[in-house]
Amino acid sequence: MRALRLPAWKTEPELVEVDEPTPGPGQVVVKIGGAGACHSDLHLMHDFEAGALPWNPPFTLGHENAGWVHALGAGVTGLEVGQPVAVYGPWGCGTCARCRLGIDTYCENPAGAPVPGGGGGLGLDGGMAAYQLVPAARHVVPLPEGLDPVQAAPLTDAGLTPYHAIRRSWSKLPPGSTAVVIGVGGLGHVGVQILKATTAARIIAVDTRDEALRLAEEYGADLALRSSEQTAEEIRKATGGHGADVVLDFVGADATLRIGAAAARTVGDLSIVGIGGGSLPVSFFSVPYEVSIQTTYWGSRPELIEVLDLGARGLVRPKTTTFRLEDAMSAYRKMQDGTLEGRAVIVP
Ligand code: NAD
Ligand code: ZN
Ligand code: ZN
């Protein structure tokens, strides 16, 4: 089969011929119906060098995947060949306290994981190929009725990551509150929908691209602001001077972190999700009192099941553009150039 593989750090991925995987005991092979293209893949191609992450290329890209069960390894029960499924992407050891709760993202025994701190498309082979080997059946989540693999694939990361970040801030988003979403691309435009579906907060979207802002408004943003030096002030003005109860930064650059810190309300949350390489000086007077600043990484398996439910009920619908495996690189180029709408999904 053909696979889109990252051969080394700081290189372009290439489409190469590889063997079809066969499942060992407890493992599952998934026939890929959709593999989402994430901006993190662009970071993998351009920003990292050997030693920066606990794993290295070569591996097949694609860490947001859904499809159908293709083959079951010895001892796997509860799944059937042909059944539509999503793949939970972060793969921990399976036995530590965190993994037992389905929080493989924060596995505390990385040496016991198939790859430390990674998963399929992140150190091990991902879904940009006809088939993907999933090393443990617990990572294979049956799709609820009403959700096809192309819709489900982006929910496993572009949906799950904002869902996890928003969920931990739910208590700060009662009616009358304001949430700001900075960067309404693949993750952010789903984040707007998740805020709309699970909270009563007023939503302010911030981006550098007018098309992204239009998409955010289409999905329920109450106010869309072009990212600039004035953005924080505009957010304060729009909130009666109070600021935003929750800021979700899906960019993570110096400029957006500055906006987030200046726009946050006292006792608010600033969640840094984007891996834009920026930093934020924190001192007694640099952020409003009692603002909590946190990074978040992906989400848990139980949360994935909740996101898939939102998707199946039509409450969260990622805007997708599909590409053939041969054209995957053009999807990444569009993402880089800012000409992609919503999420690109590769259909091998
Ligand atoms: P994307 O390219 O689809 O979207 C990024 C959006 O940010 C675009 O709409 C772009 O126009 C906008 N943007 C860029 N610079 C901006 C600025 N200065 N101000 C406002 N908007 C700006 O990317 P994506 O796939 O949604 O990923 C977003 C970020 O999240 C990436 O850095 C990615 O690596 C990271 N990510 C993190 C996690 C995690 O678990 N923390 C998971 C997935 C992705
Ligand atoms: Zn991702
Ligand atoms: Zn673990």
GROMACS .gro file of C-alpha atoms and ligand atoms in nm:
model
  394
    1MET     CA    1   0.000   0.000   0.000
    2ARG     CA    2   0.107   0.361  -0.040
    3ALA     CA    3   0.169   0.578   0.265
    4LEU     CA    4   0.259   0.944   0.321
    5ARG     CA    5   0.571   0.919   0.535
    6LEU     CA    6   0.794   1.171   0.707
    7PRO     CA    7   1.141   1.033   0.627
    8ALA     CA    8   1.345   1.263   0.855
    9TRP     CA    9   1.321   1.589   1.051
   10LYS     CA   10   1.308   1.911   0.844
   11THR     CA   11   1.204   1.734   0.525
   12GLU     CA   12   0.891   1.708   0.311
   13PRO     CA   13   0.690   1.389   0.353
   14GLU     CA   14   0.696   1.143   0.063
   15LEU     CA   15   0.447   0.898  -0.080
   16VAL     CA   16   0.611   0.555  -0.066
   17GLU     CA   17   0.517   0.188  -0.094
   18VAL     CA   18   0.503   0.001   0.242
   19ASP     CA   19   0.374  -0.340   0.355
   20GLU     CA   20   0.013  -0.368   0.467
   21PRO     CA   21   0.005  -0.415   0.846
   22THR     CA   22  -0.113  -0.737   1.010
   23PRO     CA   23  -0.249  -0.731   1.366
   24GLY     CA   24  -0.065  -0.909   1.647
   25PRO     CA   25  -0.247  -1.032   1.959
   26GLY     CA   26  -0.476  -0.762   2.102
   27GLN     CA   27  -0.422  -0.534   1.801
   28VAL     CA   28  -0.657  -0.403   1.533
   29VAL     CA   29  -0.600  -0.296   1.172
   30VAL     CA   30  -0.828  -0.011   1.064
   31LYS     CA   31  -0.909   0.056   0.697
   32ILE     CA   32  -0.879   0.434   0.681
   33GLY     CA   33  -1.185   0.627   0.565
   34GLY     CA   34  -1.049   0.968   0.660
   35ALA     CA   35  -0.722   1.105   0.799
   36GLY     CA   36  -0.724   1.470   0.902
   37ALA     CA   37  -0.433   1.701   0.822
   38CYS     CA   38  -0.331   1.891   1.137
   39HIS     CA   39  -0.113   2.200   1.162
   40SER     CA   40   0.103   1.998   1.404
   41ASP     CA   41   0.215   1.798   1.098
   42LEU     CA   42   0.354   2.123   0.953
   43HIS     CA   43   0.544   2.173   1.280
   44LEU     CA   44   0.677   1.814   1.242
   45MET     CA   45   0.796   1.889   0.886
   46HIS     CA   46   0.954   2.226   0.962
   47ASP     CA   47   1.019   2.300   1.329
   48PHE     CA   48   1.159   1.999   1.513
   49GLU     CA   49   1.508   1.849   1.517
   50ALA     CA   50   1.645   1.524   1.660
   51GLY     CA   51   1.620   1.525   2.038
   52ALA     CA   52   1.329   1.770   2.061
   53LEU     CA   53   1.070   1.493   2.093
   54PRO     CA   54   1.099   1.147   2.251
   55TRP     CA   55   1.060   0.979   1.909
   56ASN     CA   56   1.193   1.022   1.557
   57PRO     CA   57   1.100   0.967   1.190
   58PRO     CA   58   1.049   0.772   0.974
   59PHE     CA   59   0.675   0.715   1.027
   60THR     CA   60   0.350   0.756   0.835
   61LEU     CA   61   0.175   1.087   0.909
   62GLY     CA   62  -0.187   1.127   1.014
   63HIS     CA   63  -0.292   1.137   1.380
   64GLU     CA   64  -0.668   1.202   1.340
   65ASN     CA   65  -0.817   0.892   1.191
   66ALA     CA   66  -1.141   0.706   1.138
   67GLY     CA   67  -1.251   0.419   0.914
   68TRP     CA   68  -1.367   0.061   0.947
   69VAL     CA   69  -1.229  -0.239   1.137
   70HIS     CA   70  -1.031  -0.438   0.878
   71ALA     CA   71  -0.864  -0.718   1.078
   72LEU     CA   72  -0.864  -0.826   1.442
   73GLY     CA   73  -0.565  -0.975   1.623
   74ALA     CA   74  -0.591  -1.282   1.845
   75GLY     CA   75  -0.798  -1.226   2.156
   76VAL     CA   76  -0.976  -0.908   2.046
   77THR     CA   77  -1.345  -0.920   2.129
   78GLY     CA   78  -1.626  -0.664   2.108
   79LEU     CA   79  -1.536  -0.537   1.759
   80GLU     CA   80  -1.646  -0.668   1.420
   81VAL     CA   81  -1.479  -0.650   1.080
   82GLY     CA   82  -1.645  -0.375   0.876
   83GLN     CA   83  -1.763  -0.180   1.181
   84PRO     CA   84  -1.710   0.201   1.151
   85VAL     CA   85  -1.469   0.329   1.414
   86ALA     CA   86  -1.259   0.626   1.520
   87VAL     CA   87  -0.903   0.587   1.644
   88TYR     CA   88  -0.814   0.744   1.979
   89GLY     CA   89  -0.474   0.888   1.886
   90PRO     CA   90  -0.258   0.919   2.200
   91TRP     CA   91  -0.127   0.576   2.295
   92GLY     CA   92  -0.006   0.532   2.654
   93CYS     CA   93   0.099   0.225   2.852
   94GLY     CA   94  -0.260   0.125   2.930
   95THR     CA   95  -0.196   0.033   3.294
   96CYS     CA   96  -0.083   0.347   3.483
   97ALA     CA   97  -0.337   0.549   3.683
   98ARG     CA   98  -0.388   0.801   3.401
   99CYS     CA   99  -0.424   0.542   3.123
  100ARG     CA  100  -0.677   0.351   3.336
  101LEU     CA  101  -0.889   0.667   3.334
  102GLY     CA  102  -0.854   0.694   2.956
  103ILE     CA  103  -0.612   0.987   2.982
  104ASP     CA  104  -0.336   0.834   2.767
  105THR     CA  105  -0.216   1.187   2.683
  106TYR     CA  106  -0.065   1.211   3.030
  107CYS     CA  107   0.056   0.850   3.065
  108GLU     CA  108   0.291   0.829   3.363
  109ASN     CA  109   0.474   0.523   3.238
  110PRO     CA  110   0.590   0.635   2.893
  111ALA     CA  111   0.855   0.362   2.882
  112GLY     CA  112   0.568   0.110   2.882
  113ALA     CA  113   0.385   0.280   2.591
  114PRO     CA  114   0.420   0.170   2.225
  115VAL     CA  115   0.607   0.497   2.176
  116PRO     CA  116   0.679   0.740   2.462
  117GLY     CA  117   0.450   1.044   2.448
  118GLY     CA  118   0.322   0.982   2.095
  119GLY     CA  119   0.091   0.764   1.892
  120GLY     CA  120  -0.002   0.684   1.533
  121GLY     CA  121   0.127   0.964   1.309
  122LEU     CA  122   0.343   1.085   1.599
  123GLY     CA  123   0.639   0.848   1.611
  124LEU     CA  124   0.445   0.539   1.496
  125ASP     CA  125   0.262   0.487   1.167
  126GLY     CA  126  -0.049   0.702   1.128
  127GLY     CA  127  -0.352   0.705   0.901
  128MET     CA  128  -0.227   0.859   0.578
  129ALA     CA  129  -0.232   0.517   0.413
  130ALA     CA  130  -0.496   0.260   0.321
  131TYR     CA  131  -0.459   0.082   0.658
  132GLN     CA  132  -0.337   0.168   1.006
  133LEU     CA  133  -0.217  -0.070   1.275
  134VAL     CA  134  -0.365   0.022   1.615
  135PRO     CA  135  -0.154  -0.142   1.887
  136ALA     CA  136  -0.435  -0.200   2.139
  137ALA     CA  137  -0.806  -0.256   2.081
  138ARG     CA  138  -0.897  -0.003   2.355
  139HIS     CA  139  -0.795   0.282   2.118
  140VAL     CA  140  -1.063   0.180   1.866
  141VAL     CA  141  -1.389   0.360   1.943
  142PRO     CA  142  -1.709   0.253   1.760
  143LEU     CA  143  -1.874   0.539   1.569
  144PRO     CA  144  -2.223   0.632   1.682
  145GLU     CA  145  -2.498   0.615   1.420
  146GLY     CA  146  -2.508   0.919   1.193
  147LEU     CA  147  -2.136   0.982   1.172
  148ASP     CA  148  -1.922   0.878   0.875
  149PRO     CA  149  -1.542   0.840   0.892
  150VAL     CA  150  -1.472   1.164   0.699
  151GLN     CA  151  -1.672   1.364   0.956
  152ALA     CA  152  -1.543   1.158   1.248
  153ALA     CA  153  -1.170   1.182   1.166
  154PRO     CA  154  -1.131   1.555   1.249
  155LEU     CA  155  -1.336   1.508   1.565
  156THR     CA  156  -1.054   1.290   1.708
  157ASP     CA  157  -0.816   1.589   1.729
  158ALA     CA  158  -0.956   1.914   1.581
  159GLY     CA  159  -1.267   1.829   1.788
  160LEU     CA  160  -1.120   1.649   2.089
  161THR     CA  161  -0.844   1.903   2.160
  162PRO     CA  162  -1.070   2.211   2.186
  163TYR     CA  163  -1.335   2.001   2.365
  164HIS     CA  164  -1.085   1.905   2.637
  165ALA     CA  165  -0.970   2.269   2.674
  166ILE     CA  166  -1.328   2.403   2.685
  167ARG     CA  167  -1.457   2.131   2.919
  168ARG     CA  168  -1.202   2.212   3.189
  169SER     CA  169  -1.322   2.576   3.178
  170TRP     CA  170  -1.698   2.501   3.175
  171SER     CA  171  -1.744   2.636   3.530
  172LYS     CA  172  -1.619   2.976   3.410
  173LEU     CA  173  -1.863   2.991   3.116
  174PRO     CA  174  -2.211   3.052   3.263
  175PRO     CA  175  -2.469   3.269   3.083
  176GLY     CA  176  -2.334   3.624   3.068
  177SER     CA  177  -1.974   3.509   3.023
  178THR     CA  178  -1.751   3.557   2.719
  179ALA     CA  179  -1.517   3.310   2.552
  180VAL     CA  180  -1.252   3.420   2.303
  181VAL     CA  181  -1.122   3.183   2.037
  182ILE     CA  182  -0.793   3.298   1.884
  183GLY     CA  183  -0.715   3.120   1.554
  184VAL     CA  184  -1.033   2.982   1.398
  185GLY     CA  185  -0.872   2.733   1.160
  186GLY     CA  186  -0.901   2.354   1.189
  187LEU     CA  187  -0.921   2.341   1.570
  188GLY     CA  188  -1.068   2.686   1.630
  189HIS     CA  189  -1.371   2.659   1.403
  190VAL     CA  190  -1.468   2.335   1.581
  191GLY     CA  191  -1.397   2.508   1.913
  192VAL     CA  192  -1.655   2.775   1.828
  193GLN     CA  193  -1.915   2.502   1.764
  194ILE     CA  194  -1.827   2.321   2.088
  195LEU     CA  195  -1.867   2.644   2.287
  196LYS     CA  196  -2.202   2.701   2.119
  197ALA     CA  197  -2.321   2.345   2.182
  198THR     CA  198  -2.204   2.310   2.544
  199THR     CA  199  -2.212   2.660   2.700
  200ALA     CA  200  -2.418   2.979   2.692
  201ALA     CA  201  -2.109   3.200   2.661
  202ARG     CA  202  -2.086   3.482   2.414
  203ILE     CA  203  -1.818   3.392   2.159
  204ILE     CA  204  -1.558   3.626   2.013
  205ALA     CA  205  -1.347   3.486   1.727
  206VAL     CA  206  -1.007   3.631   1.640
  207ASP     CA  207  -0.805   3.552   1.327
  208THR     CA  208  -0.579   3.720   1.071
  209ARG     CA  209  -0.789   3.586   0.780
  210ASP     CA  210  -1.131   3.723   0.682
  211GLU     CA  211  -1.243   3.382   0.543
  212ALA     CA  212  -1.170   3.217   0.878
  213LEU     CA  213  -1.367   3.490   1.059
  214ARG     CA  214  -1.662   3.442   0.823
  215LEU     CA  215  -1.658   3.068   0.892
  216ALA     CA  216  -1.653   3.138   1.268
  217GLU     CA  217  -1.958   3.365   1.233
  218GLU     CA  218  -2.136   3.102   1.026
  219TYR     CA  219  -2.084   2.855   1.313
  220GLY     CA  220  -2.210   3.090   1.582
  221ALA     CA  221  -1.943   3.342   1.681
  222ASP     CA  222  -2.116   3.658   1.808
  223LEU     CA  223  -1.829   3.887   1.716
  224ALA     CA  224  -1.537   3.838   1.477
  225LEU     CA  225  -1.222   4.046   1.515
  226ARG     CA  226  -0.922   4.083   1.286
  227SER     CA  227  -0.610   4.006   1.492
  228SER     CA  228  -0.410   4.326   1.556
  229GLU     CA  229  -0.242   4.533   1.826
  230GLN     CA  230  -0.590   4.666   1.916
  231THR     CA  231  -0.761   4.327   1.960
  232ALA     CA  232  -0.734   4.308   2.340
  233GLU     CA  233  -0.879   4.658   2.373
  234GLU     CA  234  -1.163   4.569   2.135
  235ILE     CA  235  -1.242   4.260   2.346
  236ARG     CA  236  -1.248   4.472   2.664
  237LYS     CA  237  -1.478   4.724   2.496
  238ALA     CA  238  -1.709   4.447   2.376
  239THR     CA  239  -1.732   4.306   2.731
  240GLY     CA  240  -1.815   4.628   2.914
  241GLY     CA  241  -1.451   4.665   3.016
  242HIS     CA  242  -1.443   4.331   3.203
  243GLY     CA  243  -1.251   4.115   2.955
  244ALA     CA  244  -1.302   3.753   2.853
  245ASP     CA  245  -1.377   3.483   3.110
  246VAL     CA  246  -1.198   3.224   2.899
  247VAL     CA  247  -0.944   3.274   2.623
  248LEU     CA  248  -0.848   2.977   2.404
  249ASP     CA  249  -0.534   3.044   2.204
  250PHE     CA  250  -0.514   2.806   1.907
  251VAL     CA  251  -0.206   2.986   1.770
  252GLY     CA  252   0.035   3.023   2.063
  253ALA     CA  253   0.254   3.295   1.907
  254ASP     CA  254   0.396   3.589   2.106
  255ALA     CA  255   0.134   3.821   1.955
  256THR     CA  256  -0.165   3.600   2.040
  257LEU     CA  257  -0.043   3.521   2.393
  258ARG     CA  258  -0.015   3.897   2.450
  259ILE     CA  259  -0.374   3.942   2.329
  260GLY     CA  260  -0.493   3.660   2.555
  261ALA     CA  261  -0.320   3.795   2.866
  262ALA     CA  262  -0.442   4.150   2.804
  263ALA     CA  263  -0.799   4.044   2.718
  264ALA     CA  264  -0.856   3.800   3.007
  265ARG     CA  265  -1.094   3.892   3.288
  266THR     CA  266  -0.984   3.862   3.652
  267VAL     CA  267  -1.024   3.500   3.770
  268GLY     CA  268  -1.044   3.395   3.404
  269ASP     CA  269  -0.866   3.117   3.216
  270LEU     CA  270  -0.609   3.149   2.940
  271SER     CA  271  -0.553   2.815   2.770
  272ILE     CA  272  -0.258   2.779   2.534
  273VAL     CA  273  -0.334   2.510   2.277
  274GLY     CA  274  -0.143   2.631   1.969
  275ILE     CA  275   0.222   2.532   1.937
  276GLY     CA  276   0.329   2.860   1.777
  277GLY     CA  277   0.650   2.883   1.978
  278GLY     CA  278   0.560   3.206   2.158
  279SER     CA  279   0.612   3.279   2.526
  280LEU     CA  280   0.440   3.497   2.782
  281PRO     CA  281   0.617   3.665   3.073
  282VAL     CA  282   0.416   3.602   3.390
  283SER     CA  283   0.461   3.819   3.698
  284PHE     CA  284   0.240   3.967   3.969
  285PHE     CA  285   0.128   4.259   3.753
  286SER     CA  286   0.156   4.109   3.401
  287VAL     CA  287  -0.184   3.937   3.393
  288PRO     CA  288  -0.514   4.026   3.564
  289TYR     CA  289  -0.553   3.886   3.918
  290GLU     CA  290  -0.617   3.513   3.951
  291VAL     CA  291  -0.604   3.440   3.580
  292SER     CA  292  -0.511   3.075   3.537
  293ILE     CA  293  -0.275   3.007   3.250
  294GLN     CA  294  -0.256   2.651   3.125
  295THR     CA  295  -0.140   2.446   2.834
  296THR     CA  296  -0.358   2.157   2.721
  297TYR     CA  297  -0.262   1.853   2.518
  298TRP     CA  298  -0.525   1.666   2.310
  299GLY     CA  299  -0.796   1.496   2.524
  300SER     CA  300  -0.907   1.176   2.696
  301ARG     CA  301  -1.086   0.872   2.554
  302PRO     CA  302  -1.409   0.941   2.750
  303GLU     CA  303  -1.404   1.295   2.609
  304LEU     CA  304  -1.365   1.153   2.257
  305ILE     CA  305  -1.684   0.955   2.311
  306GLU     CA  306  -1.860   1.277   2.417
  307VAL     CA  307  -1.730   1.467   2.111
  308LEU     CA  308  -1.842   1.186   1.878
  309ASP     CA  309  -2.188   1.212   2.034
  310LEU     CA  310  -2.196   1.587   1.963
  311GLY     CA  311  -2.092   1.507   1.605
  312ALA     CA  312  -2.348   1.233   1.553
  313ARG     CA  313  -2.628   1.462   1.675
  314GLY     CA  314  -2.521   1.734   1.431
  315LEU     CA  315  -2.429   1.978   1.710
  316VAL     CA  316  -2.064   1.986   1.601
  317ARG     CA  317  -1.986   1.948   1.230
  318PRO     CA  318  -1.630   2.022   1.117
  319LYS     CA  319  -1.611   2.197   0.780
  320THR     CA  320  -1.410   1.949   0.574
  321THR     CA  321  -1.241   1.948   0.235
  322THR     CA  322  -1.134   1.603   0.116
  323PHE     CA  323  -0.813   1.525  -0.072
  324ARG     CA  324  -0.682   1.204  -0.228
  325LEU     CA  325  -0.367   1.057  -0.071
  326GLU     CA  326  -0.173   1.166  -0.385
  327ASP     CA  327  -0.281   1.525  -0.316
  328ALA     CA  328  -0.211   1.530   0.059
  329MET     CA  329   0.082   1.768   0.017
  330SER     CA  330  -0.140   2.021  -0.157
  331ALA     CA  331  -0.365   2.015   0.152
  332TYR     CA  332  -0.066   2.098   0.372
  333ARG     CA  333   0.044   2.373   0.131
  334LYS     CA  334  -0.303   2.527   0.144
  335MET     CA  335  -0.292   2.513   0.523
  336GLN     CA  336   0.047   2.682   0.521
  337ASP     CA  337  -0.074   2.953   0.279
  338GLY     CA  338  -0.396   3.015   0.472
  339THR     CA  339  -0.621   2.914   0.182
  340LEU     CA  340  -0.779   2.611   0.350
  341GLU     CA  341  -1.132   2.635   0.488
  342GLY     CA  342  -1.188   2.435   0.807
  343ARG     CA  343  -1.011   2.097   0.808
  344ALA     CA  344  -0.850   1.897   0.525
  345VAL     CA  345  -0.928   1.525   0.537
  346ILE     CA  346  -0.723   1.280   0.332
  347VAL     CA  347  -0.927   0.993   0.191
  348PRO     CA  348  -0.684   0.717   0.087
  349NAD     P1  349  -0.477   2.581   1.123
  349NAD     O1  350  -0.365   2.621   1.037
  349NAD     O2  351  -0.590   2.505   1.065
  349NAD     O3  352  -0.542   2.709   1.196
  349NAD     C1  353  -0.465   2.811   1.252
  349NAD     C2  354  -0.546   2.940   1.243
  349NAD     O4  355  -0.478   3.043   1.316
  349NAD     C3  356  -0.563   2.992   1.101
  349NAD     O5  357  -0.698   3.023   1.075
  349NAD     C4  358  -0.474   3.115   1.097
  349NAD     O6  359  -0.522   3.215   1.006
  349NAD     C5  360  -0.483   3.162   1.240
  349NAD     N1  361  -0.373   3.251   1.283
  349NAD     C6  362  -0.241   3.242   1.252
  349NAD     N2  363  -0.174   3.342   1.310
  349NAD     C7  364  -0.264   3.415   1.380
  349NAD     C8  365  -0.256   3.532   1.462
  349NAD     N3  366  -0.140   3.594   1.483
  349NAD     N4  367  -0.371   3.581   1.518
  349NAD     C9  368  -0.489   3.518   1.496
  349NAD     N5  369  -0.502   3.409   1.420
  349NAD    C10  370  -0.391   3.358   1.363
  349NAD     O7  371  -0.411   2.499   1.245
  349NAD     P2  372  -0.477   2.390   1.344
  349NAD     O8  373  -0.461   2.256   1.285
  349NAD     O9  374  -0.608   2.439   1.390
  349NAD    O10  375  -0.373   2.396   1.467
  349NAD    C11  376  -0.361   2.514   1.544
  349NAD    C12  377  -0.243   2.501   1.641
  349NAD    O11  378  -0.277   2.405   1.741
  349NAD    C13  379  -0.115   2.451   1.576
  349NAD    O12  380  -0.004   2.516   1.637
  349NAD    C14  381  -0.114   2.303   1.611
  349NAD    O13  382   0.015   2.248   1.610
  349NAD    C15  383  -0.172   2.309   1.750
  349NAD     N6  384  -0.232   2.185   1.801
  349NAD    C16  385  -0.219   2.162   1.934
  349NAD    C17  386  -0.278   2.052   1.991
  349NAD    C18  387  -0.266   2.029   2.138
  349NAD    O14  388  -0.300   1.921   2.184
  349NAD     N7  389  -0.222   2.126   2.216
  349NAD    C19  390  -0.350   1.961   1.912
  349NAD    C20  391  -0.363   1.988   1.775
  349NAD    C21  392  -0.304   2.101   1.720
  350ZN      ZN  393  -0.309   1.742   1.570
  351ZN      ZN  394   0.010   0.496   3.107
   0.00000   0.00000   0.00000
